[in-house]
Tab-separated table of C-alpha atoms in Angstrom:
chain	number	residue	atom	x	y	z
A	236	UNK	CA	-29.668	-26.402	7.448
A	237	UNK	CA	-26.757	-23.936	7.164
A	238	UNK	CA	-26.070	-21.983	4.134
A	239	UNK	CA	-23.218	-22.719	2.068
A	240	UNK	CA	-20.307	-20.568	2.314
A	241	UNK	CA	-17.572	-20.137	-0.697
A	242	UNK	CA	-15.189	-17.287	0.562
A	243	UNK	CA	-12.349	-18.789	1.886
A	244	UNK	CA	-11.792	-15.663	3.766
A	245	UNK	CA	-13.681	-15.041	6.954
A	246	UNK	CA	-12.982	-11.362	6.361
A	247	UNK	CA	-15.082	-11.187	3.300
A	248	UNK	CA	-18.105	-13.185	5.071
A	249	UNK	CA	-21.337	-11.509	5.544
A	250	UNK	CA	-22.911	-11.235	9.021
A	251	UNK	CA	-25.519	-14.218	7.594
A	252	UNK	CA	-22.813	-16.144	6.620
A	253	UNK	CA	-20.839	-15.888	10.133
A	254	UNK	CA	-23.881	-17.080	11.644
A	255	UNK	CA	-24.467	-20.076	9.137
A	256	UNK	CA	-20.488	-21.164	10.405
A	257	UNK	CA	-21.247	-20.693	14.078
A	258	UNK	CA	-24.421	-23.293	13.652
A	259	UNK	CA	-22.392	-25.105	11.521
A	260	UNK	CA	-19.445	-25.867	14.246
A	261	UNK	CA	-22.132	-26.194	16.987
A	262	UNK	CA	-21.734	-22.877	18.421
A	263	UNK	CA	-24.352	-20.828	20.010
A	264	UNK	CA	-25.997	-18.290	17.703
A	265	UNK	CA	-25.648	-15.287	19.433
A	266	UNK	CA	-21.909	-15.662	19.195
A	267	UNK	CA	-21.750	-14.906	15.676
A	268	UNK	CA	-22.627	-11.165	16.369
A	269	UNK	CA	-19.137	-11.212	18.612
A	270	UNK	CA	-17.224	-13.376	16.206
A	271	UNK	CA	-18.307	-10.589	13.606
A	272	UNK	CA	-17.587	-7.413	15.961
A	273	UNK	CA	-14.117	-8.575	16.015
A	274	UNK	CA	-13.692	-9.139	12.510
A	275	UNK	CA	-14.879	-5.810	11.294
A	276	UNK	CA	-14.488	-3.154	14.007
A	277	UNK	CA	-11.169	-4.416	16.036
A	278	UNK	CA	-7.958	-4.198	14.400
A	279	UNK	CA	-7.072	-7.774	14.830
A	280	UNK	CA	-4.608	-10.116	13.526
A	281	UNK	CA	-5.358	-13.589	15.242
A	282	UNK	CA	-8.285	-15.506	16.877
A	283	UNK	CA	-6.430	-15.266	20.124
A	284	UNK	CA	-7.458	-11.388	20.208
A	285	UNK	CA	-11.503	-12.320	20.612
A	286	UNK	CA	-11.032	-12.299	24.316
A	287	UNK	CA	-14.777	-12.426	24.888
A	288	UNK	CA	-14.970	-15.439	22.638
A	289	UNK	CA	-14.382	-19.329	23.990
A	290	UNK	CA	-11.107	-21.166	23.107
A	291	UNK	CA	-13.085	-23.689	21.838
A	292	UNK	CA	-14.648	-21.550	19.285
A	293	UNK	CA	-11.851	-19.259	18.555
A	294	UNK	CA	-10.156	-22.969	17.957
A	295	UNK	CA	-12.841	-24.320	15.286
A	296	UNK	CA	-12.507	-21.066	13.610
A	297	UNK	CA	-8.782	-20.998	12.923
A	298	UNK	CA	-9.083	-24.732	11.536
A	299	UNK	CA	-11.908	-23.753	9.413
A	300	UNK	CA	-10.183	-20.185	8.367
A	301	UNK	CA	-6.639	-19.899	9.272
A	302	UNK	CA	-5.776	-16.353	9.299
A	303	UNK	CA	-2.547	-15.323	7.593
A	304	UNK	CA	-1.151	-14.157	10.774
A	305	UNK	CA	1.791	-11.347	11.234
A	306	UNK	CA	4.368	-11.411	14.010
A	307	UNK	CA	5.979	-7.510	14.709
A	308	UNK	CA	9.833	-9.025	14.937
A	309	UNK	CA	11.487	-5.539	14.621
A	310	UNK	CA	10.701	-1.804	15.506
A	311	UNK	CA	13.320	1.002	14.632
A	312	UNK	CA	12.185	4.519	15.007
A	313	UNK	CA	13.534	7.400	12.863
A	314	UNK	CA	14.832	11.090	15.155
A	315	UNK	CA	11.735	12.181	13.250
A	316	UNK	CA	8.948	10.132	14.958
A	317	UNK	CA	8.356	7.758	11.667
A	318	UNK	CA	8.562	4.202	12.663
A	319	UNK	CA	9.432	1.293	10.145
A	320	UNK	CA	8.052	-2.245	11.353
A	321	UNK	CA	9.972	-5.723	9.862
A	322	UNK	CA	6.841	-8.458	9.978
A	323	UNK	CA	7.111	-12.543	10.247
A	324	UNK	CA	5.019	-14.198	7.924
A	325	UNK	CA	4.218	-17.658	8.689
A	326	UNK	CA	6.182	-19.225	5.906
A	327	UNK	CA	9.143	-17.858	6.906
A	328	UNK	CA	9.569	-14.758	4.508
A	329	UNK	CA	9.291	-10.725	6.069
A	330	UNK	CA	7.819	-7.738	4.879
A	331	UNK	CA	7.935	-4.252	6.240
A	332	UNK	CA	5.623	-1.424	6.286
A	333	UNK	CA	6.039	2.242	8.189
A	334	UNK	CA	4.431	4.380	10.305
A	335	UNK	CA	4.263	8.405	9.142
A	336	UNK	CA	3.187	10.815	11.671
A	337	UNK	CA	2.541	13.998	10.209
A	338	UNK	CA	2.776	17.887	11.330
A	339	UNK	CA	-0.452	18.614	10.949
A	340	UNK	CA	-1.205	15.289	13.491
A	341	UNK	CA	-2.411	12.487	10.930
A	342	UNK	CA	-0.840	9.800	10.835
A	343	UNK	CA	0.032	7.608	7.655
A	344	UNK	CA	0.631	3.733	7.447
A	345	UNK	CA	2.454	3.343	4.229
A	346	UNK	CA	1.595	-0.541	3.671
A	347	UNK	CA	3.607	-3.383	1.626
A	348	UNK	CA	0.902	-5.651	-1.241
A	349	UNK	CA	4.578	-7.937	-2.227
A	350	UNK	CA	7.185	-10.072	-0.519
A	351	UNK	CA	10.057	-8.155	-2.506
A	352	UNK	CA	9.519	-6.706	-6.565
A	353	UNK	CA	9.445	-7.732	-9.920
A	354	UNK	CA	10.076	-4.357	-11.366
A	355	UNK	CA	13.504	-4.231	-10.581
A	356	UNK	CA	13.737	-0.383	-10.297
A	357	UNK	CA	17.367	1.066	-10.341
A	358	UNK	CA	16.722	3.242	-7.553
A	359	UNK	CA	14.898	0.971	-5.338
A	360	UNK	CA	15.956	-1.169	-2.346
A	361	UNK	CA	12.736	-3.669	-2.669
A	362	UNK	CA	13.400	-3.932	-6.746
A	363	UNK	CA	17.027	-5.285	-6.646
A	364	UNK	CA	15.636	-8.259	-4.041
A	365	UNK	CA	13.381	-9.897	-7.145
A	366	UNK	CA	9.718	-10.588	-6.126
A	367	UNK	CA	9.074	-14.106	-3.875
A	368	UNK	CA	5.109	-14.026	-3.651
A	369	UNK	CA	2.459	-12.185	-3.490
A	370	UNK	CA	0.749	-10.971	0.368
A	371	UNK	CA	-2.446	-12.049	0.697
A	372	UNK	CA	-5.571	-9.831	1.527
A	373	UNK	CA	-5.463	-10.930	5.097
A	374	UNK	CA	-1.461	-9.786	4.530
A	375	UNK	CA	-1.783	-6.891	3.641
A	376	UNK	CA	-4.918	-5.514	6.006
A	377	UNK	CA	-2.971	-7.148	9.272
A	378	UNK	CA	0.161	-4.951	8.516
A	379	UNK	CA	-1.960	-1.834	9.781
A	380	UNK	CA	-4.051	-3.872	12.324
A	381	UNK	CA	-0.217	-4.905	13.900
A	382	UNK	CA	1.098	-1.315	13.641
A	383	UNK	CA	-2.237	0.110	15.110
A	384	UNK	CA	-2.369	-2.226	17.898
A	385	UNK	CA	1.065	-1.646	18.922
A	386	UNK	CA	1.113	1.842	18.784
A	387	UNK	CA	-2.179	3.106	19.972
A	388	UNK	CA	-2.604	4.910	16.971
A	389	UNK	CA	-5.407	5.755	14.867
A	390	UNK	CA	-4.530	6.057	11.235
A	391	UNK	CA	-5.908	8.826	9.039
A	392	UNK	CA	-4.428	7.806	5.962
A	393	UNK	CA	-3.051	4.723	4.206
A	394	UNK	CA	-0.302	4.644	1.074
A	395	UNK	CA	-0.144	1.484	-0.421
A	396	UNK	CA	3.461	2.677	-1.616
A	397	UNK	CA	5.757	-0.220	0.374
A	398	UNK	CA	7.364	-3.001	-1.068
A	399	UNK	CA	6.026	-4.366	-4.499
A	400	UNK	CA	3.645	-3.180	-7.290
A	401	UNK	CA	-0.181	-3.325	-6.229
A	402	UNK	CA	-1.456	-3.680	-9.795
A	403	UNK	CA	0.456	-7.082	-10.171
A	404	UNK	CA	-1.608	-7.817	-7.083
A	405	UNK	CA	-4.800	-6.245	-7.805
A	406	UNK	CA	-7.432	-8.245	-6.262
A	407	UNK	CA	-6.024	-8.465	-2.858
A	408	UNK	CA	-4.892	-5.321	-3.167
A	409	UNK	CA	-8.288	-4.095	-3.725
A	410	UNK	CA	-9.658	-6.591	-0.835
A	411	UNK	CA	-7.477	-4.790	1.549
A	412	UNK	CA	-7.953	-1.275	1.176
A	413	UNK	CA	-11.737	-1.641	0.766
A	414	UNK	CA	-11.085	-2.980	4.155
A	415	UNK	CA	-9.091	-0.215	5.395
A	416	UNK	CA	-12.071	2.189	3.750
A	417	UNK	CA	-15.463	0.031	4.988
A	418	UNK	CA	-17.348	1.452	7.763
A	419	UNK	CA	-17.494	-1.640	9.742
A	420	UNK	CA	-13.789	-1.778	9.989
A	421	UNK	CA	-10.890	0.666	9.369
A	422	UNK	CA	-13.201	3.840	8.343
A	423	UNK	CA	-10.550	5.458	6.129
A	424	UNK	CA	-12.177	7.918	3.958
A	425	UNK	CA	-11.587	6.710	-0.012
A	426	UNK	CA	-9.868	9.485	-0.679
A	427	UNK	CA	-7.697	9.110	1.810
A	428	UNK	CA	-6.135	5.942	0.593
A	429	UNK	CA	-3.686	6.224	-2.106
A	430	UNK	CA	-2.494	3.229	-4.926
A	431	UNK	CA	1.053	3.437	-6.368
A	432	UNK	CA	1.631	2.054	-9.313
A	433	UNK	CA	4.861	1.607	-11.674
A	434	UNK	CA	2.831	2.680	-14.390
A	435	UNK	CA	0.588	-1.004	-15.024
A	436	UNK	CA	-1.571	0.816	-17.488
A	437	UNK	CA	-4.360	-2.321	-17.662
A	438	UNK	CA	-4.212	-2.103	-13.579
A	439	UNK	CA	-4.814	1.600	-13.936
A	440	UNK	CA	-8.026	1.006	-16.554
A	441	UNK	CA	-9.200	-1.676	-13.816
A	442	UNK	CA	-9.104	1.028	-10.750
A	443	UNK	CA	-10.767	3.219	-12.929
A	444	UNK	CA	-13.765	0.913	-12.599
A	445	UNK	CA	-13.746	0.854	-9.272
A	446	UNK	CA	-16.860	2.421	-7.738
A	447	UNK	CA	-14.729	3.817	-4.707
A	448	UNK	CA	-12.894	7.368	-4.631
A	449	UNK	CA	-9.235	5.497	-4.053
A	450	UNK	CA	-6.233	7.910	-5.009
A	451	UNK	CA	-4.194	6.923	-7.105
A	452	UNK	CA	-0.396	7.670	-8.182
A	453	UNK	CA	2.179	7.016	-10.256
A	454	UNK	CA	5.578	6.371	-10.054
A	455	UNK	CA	7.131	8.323	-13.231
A	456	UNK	CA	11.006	9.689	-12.338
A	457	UNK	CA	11.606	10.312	-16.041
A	458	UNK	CA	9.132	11.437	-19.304
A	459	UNK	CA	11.960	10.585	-21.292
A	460	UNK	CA	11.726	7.446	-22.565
A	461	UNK	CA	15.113	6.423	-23.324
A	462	UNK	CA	15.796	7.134	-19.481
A	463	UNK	CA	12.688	6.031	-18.187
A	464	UNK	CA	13.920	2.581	-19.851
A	465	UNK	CA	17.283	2.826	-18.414
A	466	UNK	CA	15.882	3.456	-14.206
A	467	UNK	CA	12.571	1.547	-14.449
A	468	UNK	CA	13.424	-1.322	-16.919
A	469	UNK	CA	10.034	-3.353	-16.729
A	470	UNK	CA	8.365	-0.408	-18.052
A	471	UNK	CA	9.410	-0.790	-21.596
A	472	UNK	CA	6.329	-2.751	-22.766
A	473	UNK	CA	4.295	0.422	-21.379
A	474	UNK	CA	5.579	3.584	-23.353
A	475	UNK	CA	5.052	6.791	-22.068
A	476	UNK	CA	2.527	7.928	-24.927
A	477	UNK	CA	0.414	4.780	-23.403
A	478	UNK	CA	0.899	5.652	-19.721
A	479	UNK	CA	-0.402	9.034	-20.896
A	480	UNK	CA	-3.691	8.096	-22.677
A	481	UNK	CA	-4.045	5.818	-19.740
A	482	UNK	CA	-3.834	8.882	-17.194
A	483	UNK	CA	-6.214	11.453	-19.511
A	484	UNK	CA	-8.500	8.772	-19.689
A	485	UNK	CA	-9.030	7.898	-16.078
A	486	UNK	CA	-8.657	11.368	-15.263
A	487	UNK	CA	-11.619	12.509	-18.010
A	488	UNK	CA	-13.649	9.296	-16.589
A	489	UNK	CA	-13.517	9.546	-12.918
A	490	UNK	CA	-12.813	13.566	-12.163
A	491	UNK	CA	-9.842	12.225	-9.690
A	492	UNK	CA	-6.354	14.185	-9.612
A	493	UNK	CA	-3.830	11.643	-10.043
A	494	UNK	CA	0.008	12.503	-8.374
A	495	UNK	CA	3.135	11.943	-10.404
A	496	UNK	CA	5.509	11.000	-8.657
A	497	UNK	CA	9.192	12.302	-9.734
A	498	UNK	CA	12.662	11.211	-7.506
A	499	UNK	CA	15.414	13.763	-8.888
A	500	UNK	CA	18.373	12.129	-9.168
A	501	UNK	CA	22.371	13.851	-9.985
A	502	UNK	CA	22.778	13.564	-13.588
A	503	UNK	CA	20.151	11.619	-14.490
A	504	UNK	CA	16.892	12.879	-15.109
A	505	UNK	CA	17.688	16.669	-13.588
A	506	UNK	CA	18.509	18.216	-16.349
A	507	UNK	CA	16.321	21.306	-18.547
A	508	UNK	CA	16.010	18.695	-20.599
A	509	UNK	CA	14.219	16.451	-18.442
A	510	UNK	CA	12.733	19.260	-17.011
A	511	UNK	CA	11.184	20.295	-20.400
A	512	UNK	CA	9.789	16.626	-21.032
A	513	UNK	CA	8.244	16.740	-17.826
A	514	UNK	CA	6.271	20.140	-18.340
A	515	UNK	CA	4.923	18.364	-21.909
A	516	UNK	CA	3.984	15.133	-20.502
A	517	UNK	CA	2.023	17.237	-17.361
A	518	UNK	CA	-0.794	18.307	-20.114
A	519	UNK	CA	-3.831	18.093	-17.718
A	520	UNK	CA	-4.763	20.523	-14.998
A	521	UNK	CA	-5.949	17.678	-12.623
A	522	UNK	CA	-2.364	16.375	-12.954
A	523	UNK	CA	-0.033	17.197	-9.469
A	524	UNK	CA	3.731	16.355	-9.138
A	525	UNK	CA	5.582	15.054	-5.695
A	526	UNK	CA	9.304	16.203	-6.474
A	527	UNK	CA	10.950	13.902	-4.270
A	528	UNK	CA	14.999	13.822	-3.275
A	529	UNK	CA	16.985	10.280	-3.899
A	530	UNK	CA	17.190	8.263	-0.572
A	531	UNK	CA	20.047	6.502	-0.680
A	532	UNK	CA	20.391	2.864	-0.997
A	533	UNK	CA	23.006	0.172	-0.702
A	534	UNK	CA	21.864	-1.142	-3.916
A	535	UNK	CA	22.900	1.500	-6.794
A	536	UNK	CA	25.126	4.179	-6.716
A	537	UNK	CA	22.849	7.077	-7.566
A	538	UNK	CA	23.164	10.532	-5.484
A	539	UNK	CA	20.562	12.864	-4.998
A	540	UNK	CA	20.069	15.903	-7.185
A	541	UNK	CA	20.028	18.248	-4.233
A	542	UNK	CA	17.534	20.982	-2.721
A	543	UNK	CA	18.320	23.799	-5.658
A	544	UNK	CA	17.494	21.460	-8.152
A	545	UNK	CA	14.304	20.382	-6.765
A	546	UNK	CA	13.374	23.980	-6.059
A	547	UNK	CA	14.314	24.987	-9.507
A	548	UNK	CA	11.843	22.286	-10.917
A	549	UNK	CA	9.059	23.590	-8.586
A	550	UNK	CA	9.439	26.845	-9.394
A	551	UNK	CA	9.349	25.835	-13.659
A	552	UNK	CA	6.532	23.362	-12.711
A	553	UNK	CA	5.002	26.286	-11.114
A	554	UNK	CA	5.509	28.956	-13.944
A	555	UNK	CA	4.518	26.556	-16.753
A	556	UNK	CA	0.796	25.497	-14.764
A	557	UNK	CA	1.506	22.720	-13.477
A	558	UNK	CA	0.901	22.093	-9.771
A	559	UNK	CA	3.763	20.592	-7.741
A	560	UNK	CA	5.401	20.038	-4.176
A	561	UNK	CA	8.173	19.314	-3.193
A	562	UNK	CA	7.554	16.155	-0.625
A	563	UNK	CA	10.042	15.628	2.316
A	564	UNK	CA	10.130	11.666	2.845
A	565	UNK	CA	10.249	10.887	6.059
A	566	UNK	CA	12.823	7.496	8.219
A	567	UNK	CA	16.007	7.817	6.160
A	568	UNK	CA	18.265	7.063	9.480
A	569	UNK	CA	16.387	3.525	9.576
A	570	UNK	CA	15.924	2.746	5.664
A	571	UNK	CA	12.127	3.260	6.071
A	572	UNK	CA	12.255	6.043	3.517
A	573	UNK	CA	11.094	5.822	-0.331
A	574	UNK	CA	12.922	3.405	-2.155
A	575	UNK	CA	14.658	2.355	1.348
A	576	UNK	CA	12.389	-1.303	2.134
A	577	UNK	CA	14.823	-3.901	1.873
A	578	UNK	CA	13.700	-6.546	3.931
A	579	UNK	CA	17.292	-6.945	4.853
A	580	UNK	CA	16.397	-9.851	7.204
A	581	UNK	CA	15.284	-13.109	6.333
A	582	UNK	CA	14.968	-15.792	8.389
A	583	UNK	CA	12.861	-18.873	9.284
A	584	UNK	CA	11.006	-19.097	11.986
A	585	UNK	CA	8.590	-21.769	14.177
């Protein structure tokens, strides 16, 4: 008698419980052990990928567990190598996620966990769109199985910094990049997969559970909280002085460095000021700041601060303790920057 199986997710099934569904549909038992193989150590996205594996099997398996499968329906690639990809989900709706390739030769897949966002950033493509739904595990985890089987790649490092707010999809979030980190699939160090968050402070309590080393960052742009309010609206019910304890705590709890992230933009948040609020809120030495420039979007009608201003903030960051770098993003010509996902396309397919 097979064993009963309660994931609905033939991802998340054990090597037992593959075999207990290959007796189940009348398979032969040694085909579990290829079934599972392709699960866990090909970067697949569809049935039709386990060439070694009948039709009639691969068949019974996608009626059983139909995969949430992605179709690549657009490539642009940026004068600076970075390639954005637009995906087709199966209910019509598209996500993108981007390909990084570094100097140093790692590459980075910087991976979507939302169809669109609720947070409604003033700086941010994704934000002005409103959020339709949630990506599933399968979603999320086939983004970098599509982007590594059409470019050849292997990926050293994953940002789960695309469109949407992981925290307000924390459990497939979580599914996905242990995934991405699990040494019968992806095997992406821990620490070399990175969370960013808005700020969700009872998302970041939760990750601080976690028994993995995940990094983790947060998107803060202001430690002002009058402007703070004004260019991240959906971050009023979580104050500064809370994001703060949150941070201390997870930071005195798990020994991690967690990144700040901090997008300068023209008479905004650029000011001494600003610049002042910023050293006081950065009270922890395993605190580091990304000073990033303002991509510009069709959405809002902010302009960057510019280079001097950035490299006067390092240099006070600097003087004042506080480690800091200024980060160059990457696929501005093709809107595959920071803030830049738009999913400007969106059309129904068969």
């Amino acid at each position: 008698m097979s064993k009963e199986i309660k994931n609905d997710d033939i991802f998340e099934l054990s090597f037992e419980e593959v075999q207990s569904l290959i007796e189940e549909v009348g398979e032969k038992k040694f085909r579990a052990k290829q079934v599972y193989e392709w699960l866990h150590n090909h970067p697949i996205s569809s049935y039709d990928d386990m060439n070694n594996v009948p039709k009639s099997l691969r068949q019974k398996l996608s009626e059983k567990y139909p995969m949430d499968a992605l179709e690549i329906r657009d490539i642009q690639e940026s004068v600076d190598g970075t390639k954005k990809y637009l995906f087709n989900l199966k209910d019509g709706n598209v996500v993108e996620s981007v390909l990084i390739p570094n100097s140093d030769g790692r590459i980075t897949a910087c991976i979507s966990t939302q169809v669109g966002c609720s947070m409604n950033c003033a700086f941010c493509a994704t934000g002005s769109q409103g959020l339709t739904r949630n990506l599933s595990a399968q979603e999320i985890v086939f983004q970098l199985a599509q982007m590594t089987k059409d470019s050849g790649e292997r990926f050293s490092n994953v940002v789960v910094m695309g469109q949407g707010e992981p925290f307000l999809n924390y459990d497939n979030t979580l599914k996905a990049i242990r995934q991405f980190n699990s040494d019968e699939a992806y095997k992406i160090a821990a620490r070399k997969i990175t969370v960013s968050t808005c700020g969700i402070i009872d998302g970041i309590e939760k990750f601080l559970e976690e028994p993995e080393q995940f990094g983790l960052a947060i998107s803060l742009h202001s430690a002002v909280q009058a402007t703070r309010n004004v260019i991240m609206p959906k971050t009023k019910n979580m104050p500064l002085n809370s994001l703060s304890a949150a941070i201390s705590d997870y930071i005195e709890k798990s020994n991690r460095r967690v990144t700040l992230e901090y997008m300068l933009l023209k008479d905004v948040n650029d000011d001494d000021a600003h610049l002042a609020a910023l050293i006081d809120f950065c009270n922890h030495p395993l605190l580091h700041i990304n000073l990033l420039q303002f991509n510009e979007v069709d959405s809002c009608e902010f302009k960057s601060a510019g280079m001097p201003v950035l490299k006067h903030f390092e240099n006070e960051l600097t003087k004042n303790g506080v480690p800091c770098s200024i980060r160059c993003s990457k696929g501005s010509d093709i809107d595959g920057a920071c803030g830049q996902l738009a999913n400007k396309t969106k059309v129904a397919f068969n």
